[in-house]
PDB file of C-alpha atoms in Angstrom:
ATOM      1  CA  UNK K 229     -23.585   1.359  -6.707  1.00  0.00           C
ATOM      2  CA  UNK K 230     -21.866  -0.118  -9.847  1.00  0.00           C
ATOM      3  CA  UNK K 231     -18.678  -0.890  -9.422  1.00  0.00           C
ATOM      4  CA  UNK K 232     -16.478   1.303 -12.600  1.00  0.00           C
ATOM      5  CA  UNK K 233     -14.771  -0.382 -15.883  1.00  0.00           C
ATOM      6  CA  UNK K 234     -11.704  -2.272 -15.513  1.00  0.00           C
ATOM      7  CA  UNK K 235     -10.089   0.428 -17.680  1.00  0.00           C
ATOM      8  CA  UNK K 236     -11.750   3.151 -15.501  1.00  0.00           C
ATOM      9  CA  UNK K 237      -9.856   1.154 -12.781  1.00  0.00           C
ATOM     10  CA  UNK K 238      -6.639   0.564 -14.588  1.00  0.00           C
ATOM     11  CA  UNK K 239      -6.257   4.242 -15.254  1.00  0.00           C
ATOM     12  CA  UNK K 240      -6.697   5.188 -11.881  1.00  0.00           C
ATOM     13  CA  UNK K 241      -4.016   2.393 -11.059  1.00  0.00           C
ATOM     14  CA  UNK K 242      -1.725   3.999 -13.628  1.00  0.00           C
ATOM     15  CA  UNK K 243      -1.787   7.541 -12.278  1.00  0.00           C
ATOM     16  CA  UNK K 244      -1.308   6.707  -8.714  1.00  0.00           C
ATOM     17  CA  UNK K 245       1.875   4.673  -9.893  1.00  0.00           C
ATOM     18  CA  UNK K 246       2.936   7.570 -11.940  1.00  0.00           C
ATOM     19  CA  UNK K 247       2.320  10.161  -8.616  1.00  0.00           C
ATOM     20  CA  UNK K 248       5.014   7.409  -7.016  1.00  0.00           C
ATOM     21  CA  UNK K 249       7.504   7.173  -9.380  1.00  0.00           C
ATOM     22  CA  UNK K 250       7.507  10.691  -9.880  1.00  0.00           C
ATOM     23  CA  UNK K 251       6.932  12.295  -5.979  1.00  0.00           C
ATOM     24  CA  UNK K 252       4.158  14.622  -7.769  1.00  0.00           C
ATOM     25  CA  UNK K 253       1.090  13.933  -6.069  1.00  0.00           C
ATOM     26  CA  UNK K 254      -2.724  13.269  -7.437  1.00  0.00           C
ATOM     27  CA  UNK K 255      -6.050  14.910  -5.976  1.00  0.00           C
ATOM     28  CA  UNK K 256      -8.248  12.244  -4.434  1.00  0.00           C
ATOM     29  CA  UNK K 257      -9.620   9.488  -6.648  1.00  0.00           C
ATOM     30  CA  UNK K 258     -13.342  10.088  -4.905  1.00  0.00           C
ATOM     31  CA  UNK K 259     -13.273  13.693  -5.845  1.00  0.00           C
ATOM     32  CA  UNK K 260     -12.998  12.370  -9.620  1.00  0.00           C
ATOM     33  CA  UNK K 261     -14.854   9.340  -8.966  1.00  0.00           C
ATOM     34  CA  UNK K 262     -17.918  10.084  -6.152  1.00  0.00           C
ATOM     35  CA  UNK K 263     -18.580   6.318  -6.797  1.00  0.00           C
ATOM     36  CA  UNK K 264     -15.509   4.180  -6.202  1.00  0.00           C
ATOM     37  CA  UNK K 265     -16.489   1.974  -3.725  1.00  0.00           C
ATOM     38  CA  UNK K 266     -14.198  -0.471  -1.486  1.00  0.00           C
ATOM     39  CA  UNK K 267     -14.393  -2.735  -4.187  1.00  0.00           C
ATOM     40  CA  UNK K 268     -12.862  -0.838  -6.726  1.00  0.00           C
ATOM     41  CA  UNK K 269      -9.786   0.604  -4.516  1.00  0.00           C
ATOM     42  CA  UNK K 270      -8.793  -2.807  -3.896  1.00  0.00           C
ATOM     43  CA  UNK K 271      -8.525  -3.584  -7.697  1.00  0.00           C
ATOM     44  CA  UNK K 272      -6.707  -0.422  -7.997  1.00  0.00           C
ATOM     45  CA  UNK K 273      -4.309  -1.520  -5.446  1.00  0.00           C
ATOM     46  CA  UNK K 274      -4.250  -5.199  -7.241  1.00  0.00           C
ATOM     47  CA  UNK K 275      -3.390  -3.989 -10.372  1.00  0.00           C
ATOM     48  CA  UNK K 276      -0.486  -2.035  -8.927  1.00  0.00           C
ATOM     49  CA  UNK K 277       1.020  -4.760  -6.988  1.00  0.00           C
ATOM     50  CA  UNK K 278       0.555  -7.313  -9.875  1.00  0.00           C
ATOM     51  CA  UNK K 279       2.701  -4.952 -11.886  1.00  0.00           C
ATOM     52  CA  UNK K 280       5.374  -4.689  -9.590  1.00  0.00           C
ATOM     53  CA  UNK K 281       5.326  -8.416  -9.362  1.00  0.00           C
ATOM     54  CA  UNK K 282       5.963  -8.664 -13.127  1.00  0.00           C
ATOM     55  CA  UNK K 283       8.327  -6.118 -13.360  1.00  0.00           C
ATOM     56  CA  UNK K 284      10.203  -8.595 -10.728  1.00  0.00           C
ATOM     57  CA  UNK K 285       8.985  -7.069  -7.166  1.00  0.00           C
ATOM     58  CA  UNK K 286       9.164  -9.582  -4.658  1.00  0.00           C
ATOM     59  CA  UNK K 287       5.575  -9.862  -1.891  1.00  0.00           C
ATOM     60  CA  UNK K 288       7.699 -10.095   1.789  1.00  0.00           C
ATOM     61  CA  UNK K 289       4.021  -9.397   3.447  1.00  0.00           C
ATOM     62  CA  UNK K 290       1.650  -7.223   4.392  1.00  0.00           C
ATOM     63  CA  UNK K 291       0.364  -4.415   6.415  1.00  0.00           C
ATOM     64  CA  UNK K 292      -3.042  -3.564   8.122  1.00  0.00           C
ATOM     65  CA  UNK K 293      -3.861  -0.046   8.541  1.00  0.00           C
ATOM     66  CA  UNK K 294      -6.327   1.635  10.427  1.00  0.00           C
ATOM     67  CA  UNK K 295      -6.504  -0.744  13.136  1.00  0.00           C
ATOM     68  CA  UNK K 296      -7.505   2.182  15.521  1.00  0.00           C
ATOM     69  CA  UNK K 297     -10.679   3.209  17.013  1.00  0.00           C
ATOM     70  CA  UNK K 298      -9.822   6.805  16.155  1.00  0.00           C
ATOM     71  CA  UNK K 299      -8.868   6.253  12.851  1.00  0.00           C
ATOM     72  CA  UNK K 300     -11.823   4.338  11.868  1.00  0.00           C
ATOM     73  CA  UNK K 301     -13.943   7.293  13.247  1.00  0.00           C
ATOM     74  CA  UNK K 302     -11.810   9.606  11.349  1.00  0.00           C
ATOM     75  CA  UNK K 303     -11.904   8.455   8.454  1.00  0.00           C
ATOM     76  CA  UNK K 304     -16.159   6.988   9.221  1.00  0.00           C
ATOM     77  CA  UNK K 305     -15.272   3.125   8.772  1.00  0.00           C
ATOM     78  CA  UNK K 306     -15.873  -0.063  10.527  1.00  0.00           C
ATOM     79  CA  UNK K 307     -12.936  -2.630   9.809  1.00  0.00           C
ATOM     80  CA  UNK K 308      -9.123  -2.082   8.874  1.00  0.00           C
ATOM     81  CA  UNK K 309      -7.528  -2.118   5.602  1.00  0.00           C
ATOM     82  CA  UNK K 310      -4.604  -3.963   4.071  1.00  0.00           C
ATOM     83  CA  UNK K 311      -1.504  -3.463   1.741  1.00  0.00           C
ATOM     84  CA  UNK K 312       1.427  -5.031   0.015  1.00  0.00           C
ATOM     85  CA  UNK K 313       4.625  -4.730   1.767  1.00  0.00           C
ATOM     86  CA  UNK K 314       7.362  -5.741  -1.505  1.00  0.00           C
ATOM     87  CA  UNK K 315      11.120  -6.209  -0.902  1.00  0.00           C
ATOM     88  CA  UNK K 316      11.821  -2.709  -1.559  1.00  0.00           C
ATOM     89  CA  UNK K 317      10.335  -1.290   1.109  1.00  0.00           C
ATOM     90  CA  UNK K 318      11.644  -2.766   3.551  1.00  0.00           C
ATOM     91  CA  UNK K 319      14.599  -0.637   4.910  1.00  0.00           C
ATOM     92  CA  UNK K 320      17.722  -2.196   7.321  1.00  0.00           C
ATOM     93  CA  UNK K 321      17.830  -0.826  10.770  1.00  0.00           C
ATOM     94  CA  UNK K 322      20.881   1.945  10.556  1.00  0.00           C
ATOM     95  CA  UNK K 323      20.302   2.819   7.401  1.00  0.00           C
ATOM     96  CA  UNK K 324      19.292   6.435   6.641  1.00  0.00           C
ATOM     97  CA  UNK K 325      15.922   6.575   4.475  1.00  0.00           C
ATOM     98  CA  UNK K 326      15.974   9.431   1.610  1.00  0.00           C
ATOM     99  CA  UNK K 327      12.879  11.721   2.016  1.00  0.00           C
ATOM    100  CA  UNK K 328      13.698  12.497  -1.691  1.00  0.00           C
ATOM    101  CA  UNK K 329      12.468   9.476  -2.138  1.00  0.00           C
ATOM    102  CA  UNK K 330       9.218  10.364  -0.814  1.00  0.00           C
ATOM    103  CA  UNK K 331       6.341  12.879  -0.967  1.00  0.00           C
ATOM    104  CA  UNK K 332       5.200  13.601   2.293  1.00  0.00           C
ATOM    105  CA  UNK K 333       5.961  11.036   4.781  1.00  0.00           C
ATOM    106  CA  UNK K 334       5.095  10.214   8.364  1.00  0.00           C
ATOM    107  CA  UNK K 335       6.466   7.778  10.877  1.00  0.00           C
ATOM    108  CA  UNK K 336       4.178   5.181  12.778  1.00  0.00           C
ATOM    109  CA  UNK K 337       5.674   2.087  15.615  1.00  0.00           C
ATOM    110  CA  UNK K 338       3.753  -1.143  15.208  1.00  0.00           C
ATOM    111  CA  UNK K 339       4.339  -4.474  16.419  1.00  0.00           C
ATOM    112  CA  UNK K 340       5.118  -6.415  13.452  1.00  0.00           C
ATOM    113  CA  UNK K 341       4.600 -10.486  13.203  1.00  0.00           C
ATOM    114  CA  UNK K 342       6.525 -13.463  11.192  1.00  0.00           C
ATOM    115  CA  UNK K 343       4.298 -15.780  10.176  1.00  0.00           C
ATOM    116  CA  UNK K 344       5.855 -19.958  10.869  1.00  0.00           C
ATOM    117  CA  UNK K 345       2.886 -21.459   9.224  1.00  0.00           C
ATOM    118  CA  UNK K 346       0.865 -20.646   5.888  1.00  0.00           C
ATOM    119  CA  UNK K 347      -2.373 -18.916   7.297  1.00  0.00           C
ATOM    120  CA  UNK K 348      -5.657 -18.936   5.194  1.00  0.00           C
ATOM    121  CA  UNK K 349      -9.116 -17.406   5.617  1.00  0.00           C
ATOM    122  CA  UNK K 350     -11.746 -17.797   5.809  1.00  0.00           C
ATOM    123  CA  UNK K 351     -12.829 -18.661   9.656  1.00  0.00           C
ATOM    124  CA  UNK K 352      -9.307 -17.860  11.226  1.00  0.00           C
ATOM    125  CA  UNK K 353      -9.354 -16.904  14.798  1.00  0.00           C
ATOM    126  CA  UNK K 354      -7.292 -15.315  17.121  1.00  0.00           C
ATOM    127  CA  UNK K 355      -5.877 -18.239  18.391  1.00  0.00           C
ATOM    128  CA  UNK K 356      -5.428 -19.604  14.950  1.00  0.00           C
ATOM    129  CA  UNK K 357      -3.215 -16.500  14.877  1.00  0.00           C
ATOM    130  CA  UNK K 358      -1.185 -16.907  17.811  1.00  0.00           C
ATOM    131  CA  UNK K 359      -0.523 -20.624  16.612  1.00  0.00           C
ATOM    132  CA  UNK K 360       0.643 -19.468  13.404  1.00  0.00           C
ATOM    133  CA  UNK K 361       2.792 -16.870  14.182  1.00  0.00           C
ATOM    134  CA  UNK K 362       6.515 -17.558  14.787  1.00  0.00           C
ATOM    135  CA  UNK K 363       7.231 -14.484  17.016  1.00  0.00           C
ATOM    136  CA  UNK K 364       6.745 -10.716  17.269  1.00  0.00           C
ATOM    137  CA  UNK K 365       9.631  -7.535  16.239  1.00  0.00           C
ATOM    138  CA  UNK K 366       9.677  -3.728  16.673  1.00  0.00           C
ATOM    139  CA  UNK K 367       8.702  -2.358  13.785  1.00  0.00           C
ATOM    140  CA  UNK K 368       8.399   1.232  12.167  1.00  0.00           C
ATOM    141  CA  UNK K 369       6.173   1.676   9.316  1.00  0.00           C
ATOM    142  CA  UNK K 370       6.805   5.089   6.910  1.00  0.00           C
ATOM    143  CA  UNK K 371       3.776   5.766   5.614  1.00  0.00           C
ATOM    144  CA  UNK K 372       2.926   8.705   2.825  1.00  0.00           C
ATOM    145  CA  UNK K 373       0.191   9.264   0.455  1.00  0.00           C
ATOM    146  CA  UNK K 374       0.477   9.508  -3.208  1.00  0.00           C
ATOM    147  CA  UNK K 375      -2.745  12.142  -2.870  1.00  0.00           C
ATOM    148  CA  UNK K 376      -1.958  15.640  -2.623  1.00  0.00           C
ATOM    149  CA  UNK K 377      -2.186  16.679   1.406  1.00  0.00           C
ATOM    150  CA  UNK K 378      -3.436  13.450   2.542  1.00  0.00           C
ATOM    151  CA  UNK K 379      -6.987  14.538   2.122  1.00  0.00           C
ATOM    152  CA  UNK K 380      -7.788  11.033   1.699  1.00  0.00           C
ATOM    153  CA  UNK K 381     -11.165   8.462   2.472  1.00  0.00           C
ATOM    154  CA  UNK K 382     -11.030   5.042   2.540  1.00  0.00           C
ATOM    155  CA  UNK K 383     -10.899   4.245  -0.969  1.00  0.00           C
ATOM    156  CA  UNK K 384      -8.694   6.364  -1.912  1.00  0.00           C
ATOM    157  CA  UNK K 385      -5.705   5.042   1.267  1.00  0.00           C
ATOM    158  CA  UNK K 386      -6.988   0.961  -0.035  1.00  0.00           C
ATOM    159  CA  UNK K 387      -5.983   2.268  -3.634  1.00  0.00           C
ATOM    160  CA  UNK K 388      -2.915   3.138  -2.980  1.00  0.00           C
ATOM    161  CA  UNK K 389      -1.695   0.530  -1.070  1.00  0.00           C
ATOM    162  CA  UNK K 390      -3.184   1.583   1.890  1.00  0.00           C
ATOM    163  CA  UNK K 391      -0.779   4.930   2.200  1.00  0.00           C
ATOM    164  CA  UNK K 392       2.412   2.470   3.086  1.00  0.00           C
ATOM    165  CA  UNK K 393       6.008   3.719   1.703  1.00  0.00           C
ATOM    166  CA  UNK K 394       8.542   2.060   4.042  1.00  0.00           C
ATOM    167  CA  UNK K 395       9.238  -0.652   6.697  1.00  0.00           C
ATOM    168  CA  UNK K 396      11.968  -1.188   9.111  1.00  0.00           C
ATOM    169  CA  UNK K 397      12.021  -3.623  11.785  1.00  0.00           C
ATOM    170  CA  UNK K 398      14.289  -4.320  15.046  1.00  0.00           C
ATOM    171  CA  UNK K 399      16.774  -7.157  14.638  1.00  0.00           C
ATOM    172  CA  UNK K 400      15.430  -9.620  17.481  1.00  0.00           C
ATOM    173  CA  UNK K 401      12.272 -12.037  16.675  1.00  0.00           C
ATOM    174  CA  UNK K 402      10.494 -12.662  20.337  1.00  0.00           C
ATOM    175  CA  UNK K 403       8.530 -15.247  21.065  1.00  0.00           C
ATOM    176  CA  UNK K 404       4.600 -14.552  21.658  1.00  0.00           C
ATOM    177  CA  UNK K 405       3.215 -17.428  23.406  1.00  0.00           C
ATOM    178  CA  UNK K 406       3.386 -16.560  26.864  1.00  0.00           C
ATOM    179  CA  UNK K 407       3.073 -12.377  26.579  1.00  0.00           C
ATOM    180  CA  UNK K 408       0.038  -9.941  26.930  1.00  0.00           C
ATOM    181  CA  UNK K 409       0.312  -8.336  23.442  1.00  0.00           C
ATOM    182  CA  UNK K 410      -2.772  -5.837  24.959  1.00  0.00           C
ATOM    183  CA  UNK K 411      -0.272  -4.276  27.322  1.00  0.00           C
ATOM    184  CA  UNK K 412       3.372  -4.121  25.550  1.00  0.00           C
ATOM    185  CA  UNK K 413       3.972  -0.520  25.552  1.00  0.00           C
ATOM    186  CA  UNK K 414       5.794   1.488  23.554  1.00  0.00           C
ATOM    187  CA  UNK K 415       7.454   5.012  23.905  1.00  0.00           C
ATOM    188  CA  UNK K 416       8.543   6.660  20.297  1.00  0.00           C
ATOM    189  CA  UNK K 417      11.365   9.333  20.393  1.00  0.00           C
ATOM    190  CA  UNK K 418      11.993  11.877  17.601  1.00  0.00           C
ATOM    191  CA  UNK K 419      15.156  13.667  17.662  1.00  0.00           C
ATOM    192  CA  UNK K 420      15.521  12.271  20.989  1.00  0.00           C
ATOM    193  CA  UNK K 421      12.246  14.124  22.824  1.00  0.00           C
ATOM    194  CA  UNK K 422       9.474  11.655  23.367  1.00  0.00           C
ATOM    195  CA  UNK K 423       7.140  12.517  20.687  1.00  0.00           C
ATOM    196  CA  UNK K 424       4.248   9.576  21.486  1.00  0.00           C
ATOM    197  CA  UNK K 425       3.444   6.472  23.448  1.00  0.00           C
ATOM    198  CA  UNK K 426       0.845   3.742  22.980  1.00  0.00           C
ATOM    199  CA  UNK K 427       0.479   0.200  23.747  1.00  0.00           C
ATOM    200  CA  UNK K 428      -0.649  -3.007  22.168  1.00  0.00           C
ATOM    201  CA  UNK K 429      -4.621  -3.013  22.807  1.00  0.00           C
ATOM    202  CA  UNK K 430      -4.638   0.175  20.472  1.00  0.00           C
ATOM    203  CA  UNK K 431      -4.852  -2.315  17.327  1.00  0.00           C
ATOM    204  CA  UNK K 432      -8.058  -3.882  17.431  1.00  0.00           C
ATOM    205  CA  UNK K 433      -7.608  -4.345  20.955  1.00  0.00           C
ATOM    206  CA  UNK K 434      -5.016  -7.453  20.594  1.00  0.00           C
ATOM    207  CA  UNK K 435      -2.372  -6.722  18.007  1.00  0.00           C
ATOM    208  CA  UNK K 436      -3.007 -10.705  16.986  1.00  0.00           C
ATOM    209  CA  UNK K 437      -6.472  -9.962  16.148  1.00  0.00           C
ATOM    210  CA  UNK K 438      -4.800  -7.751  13.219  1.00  0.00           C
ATOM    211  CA  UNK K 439      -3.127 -10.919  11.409  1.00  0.00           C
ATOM    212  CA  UNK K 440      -6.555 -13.055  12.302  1.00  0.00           C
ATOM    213  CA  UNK K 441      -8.653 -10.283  10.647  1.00  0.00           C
ATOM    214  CA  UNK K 442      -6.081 -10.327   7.696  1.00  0.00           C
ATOM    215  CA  UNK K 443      -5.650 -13.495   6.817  1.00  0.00           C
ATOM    216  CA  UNK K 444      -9.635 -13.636   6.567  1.00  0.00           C
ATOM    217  CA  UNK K 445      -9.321 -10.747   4.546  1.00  0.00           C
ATOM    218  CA  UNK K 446      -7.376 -11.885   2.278  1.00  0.00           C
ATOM    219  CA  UNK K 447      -9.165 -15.512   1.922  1.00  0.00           C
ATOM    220  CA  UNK K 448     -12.258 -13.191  -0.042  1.00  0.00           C
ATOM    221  CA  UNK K 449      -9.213 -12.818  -2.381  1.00  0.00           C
ATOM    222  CA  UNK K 450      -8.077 -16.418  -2.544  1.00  0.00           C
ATOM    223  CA  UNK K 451      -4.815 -15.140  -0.954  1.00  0.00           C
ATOM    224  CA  UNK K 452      -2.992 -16.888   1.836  1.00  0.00           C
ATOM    225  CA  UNK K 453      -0.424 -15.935   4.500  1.00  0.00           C
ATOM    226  CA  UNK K 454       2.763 -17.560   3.650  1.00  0.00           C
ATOM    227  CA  UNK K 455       5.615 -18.662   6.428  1.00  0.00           C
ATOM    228  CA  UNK K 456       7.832 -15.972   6.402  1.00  0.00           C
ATOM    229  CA  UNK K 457       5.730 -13.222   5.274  1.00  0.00           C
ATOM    230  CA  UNK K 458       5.980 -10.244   7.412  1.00  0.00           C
ATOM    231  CA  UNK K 459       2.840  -8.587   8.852  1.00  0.00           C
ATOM    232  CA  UNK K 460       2.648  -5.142  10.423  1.00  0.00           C
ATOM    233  CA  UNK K 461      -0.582  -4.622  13.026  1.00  0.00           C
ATOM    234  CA  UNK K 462      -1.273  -1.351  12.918  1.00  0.00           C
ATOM    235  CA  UNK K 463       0.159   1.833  14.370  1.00  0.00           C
ATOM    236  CA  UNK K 464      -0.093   2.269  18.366  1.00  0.00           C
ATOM    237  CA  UNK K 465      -0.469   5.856  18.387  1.00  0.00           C
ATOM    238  CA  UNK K 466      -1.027   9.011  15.659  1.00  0.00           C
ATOM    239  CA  UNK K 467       1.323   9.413  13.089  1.00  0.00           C
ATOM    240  CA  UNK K 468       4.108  12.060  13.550  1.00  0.00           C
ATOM    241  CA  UNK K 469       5.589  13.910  10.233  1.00  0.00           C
ATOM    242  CA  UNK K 470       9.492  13.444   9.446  1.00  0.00           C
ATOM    243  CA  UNK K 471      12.136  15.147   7.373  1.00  0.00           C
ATOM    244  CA  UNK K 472      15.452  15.351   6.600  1.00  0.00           C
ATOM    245  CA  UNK K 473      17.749  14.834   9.438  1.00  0.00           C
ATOM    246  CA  UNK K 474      15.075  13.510  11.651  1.00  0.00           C
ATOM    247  CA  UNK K 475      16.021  10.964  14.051  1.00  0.00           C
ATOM    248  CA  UNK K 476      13.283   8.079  15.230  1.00  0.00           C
ATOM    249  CA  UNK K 477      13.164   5.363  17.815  1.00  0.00           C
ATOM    250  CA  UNK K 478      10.987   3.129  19.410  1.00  0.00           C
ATOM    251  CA  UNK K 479      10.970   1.399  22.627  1.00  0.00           C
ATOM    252  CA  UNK K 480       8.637  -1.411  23.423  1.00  0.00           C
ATOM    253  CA  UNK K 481       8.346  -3.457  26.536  1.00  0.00           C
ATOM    254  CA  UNK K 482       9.607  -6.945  26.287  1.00  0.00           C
ATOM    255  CA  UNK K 483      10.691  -6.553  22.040  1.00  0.00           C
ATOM    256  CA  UNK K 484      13.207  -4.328  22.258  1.00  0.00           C
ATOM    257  CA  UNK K 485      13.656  -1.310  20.273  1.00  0.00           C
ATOM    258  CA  UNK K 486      14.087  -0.505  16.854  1.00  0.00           C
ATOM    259  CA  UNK K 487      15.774   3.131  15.251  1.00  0.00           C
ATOM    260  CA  UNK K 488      15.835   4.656  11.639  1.00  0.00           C
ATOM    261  CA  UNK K 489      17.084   8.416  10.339  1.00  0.00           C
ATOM    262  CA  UNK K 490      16.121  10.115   7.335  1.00  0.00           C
ATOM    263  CA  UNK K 491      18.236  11.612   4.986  1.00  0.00           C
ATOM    264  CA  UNK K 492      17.829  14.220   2.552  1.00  0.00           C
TER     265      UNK K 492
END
């Protein structure tokens, strides 16, 4: 299948910015477009983070997404998929996040990573990983979807920066060496009822596979992982929908816990 014009592309990268910027979501891009292939989401979602890096957004990582068995069924893929996590996203614990902000949002816990050492594919393993990764946090990920309903397939979550909206990570960096990342488990509370548990063999079945698969990922696009950059594995568990006055925290074994609120 041909892959469409780099105008074709650039549109598609313009309205998806627009549906952003303005909280009116688009109808999916493969409705429109029966033939954008991976290919062509990931330009989309280039083209978008390029120009938010010259209008002065700052990369602080990245996250990979569908880095569950389920999901990948769901949505009828084989492999995860990645996005830009920019400066802006990222939200301080305690703060309240405004859903006006958003379009129609829902909450996911991840372990998140901080890289020590620049990371580059390809041929990275697992333990290439683990050796490059300075410790582990709580993390929640808000994720939304600039497509009307979520009625989204894969190229349409890779163009738009793989559906991510928000970050916000627990205060306390733990070291990884000598865990089990498979069995850190985590219990998620909304408005304080326990609304979803999971543990870390959901993502691939080692949460440090994740960054391994990314950073190989990335090396097809000449892109390294840089120390400091910030990498989310992958949700442990379905995503749960949030609104105003909602209430969220996570508890994971051995990192701690990690809390946001959402504001109108």
């Amino acid at each position: 299948m041909a892959p469409l014009e780099e105008t074709q592309l650039a549109d598609l990268a313009a309205r998806l910015r627009s549906a952003e910027d303005d909280r009116a979501p688009i109808g999916p891009l493969t409705e429109e477009n029966a033939e954008l292939t991976v290919a062509d989401a990931y330009r989309i979602q280039q083209i978008n983070v390029h120009r938010r890096k010259e209008e002065g957004g700052l990369v602080r990582g990245r996250k990979v997404g569908l880095t569950s068995l389920a999901m990948q069924q769901q949505l009828g893929v084989d492999e995860p998929d990645f996005g830009a996590i920019f400066a802006d996203m990222i939200v301080e614990e305690g703060d309240p996040i405004p859903v006006s902000e958003l379009i129609q949002p829902r909450i996911e816990a991840e372990i998140a990573f901080v890289m020590e050492t620049d990371l580059q594919g390809p041929g990275v393993s697992s333990a290439d990983a683990l050796r490059a990764v300075a410790g582990a946090l709580p993390a929640l990920e808000i994720i939304d979807s600039r497509v009307a309903d979520w009625k989204i397939k894969l190229p349409d979550t890779i163009a738009d920066n793989a559906s991510s909206a928000r970050v916000v990570c627990g205060g306390r960096l733990t070291p990884i060496a000598d865990l089990d990342l498979r069995t850190i488990g985590m219990v998620l509370s909304v408005d304080g009822a326990v609304a979803a548990t999971g543990a870390g063999a959901a993502v691939l079945g080692n949460p440090i596979r994740c960054v391994a698969w990314l950073a190989n990922k990335l090396g097809e696009f000449g892109v390294p992982l840089r120390a400091g950059d910030l990498v989310l594995a992958g949700a442990l568990h379905a995503a749960v929908g949030v609104a105003a006055g909602t209430s969220v925290q996570a508890e994971f074994a051995e990192l701690g816990s990690v809390t946001t609120r959402f504001g109108a």
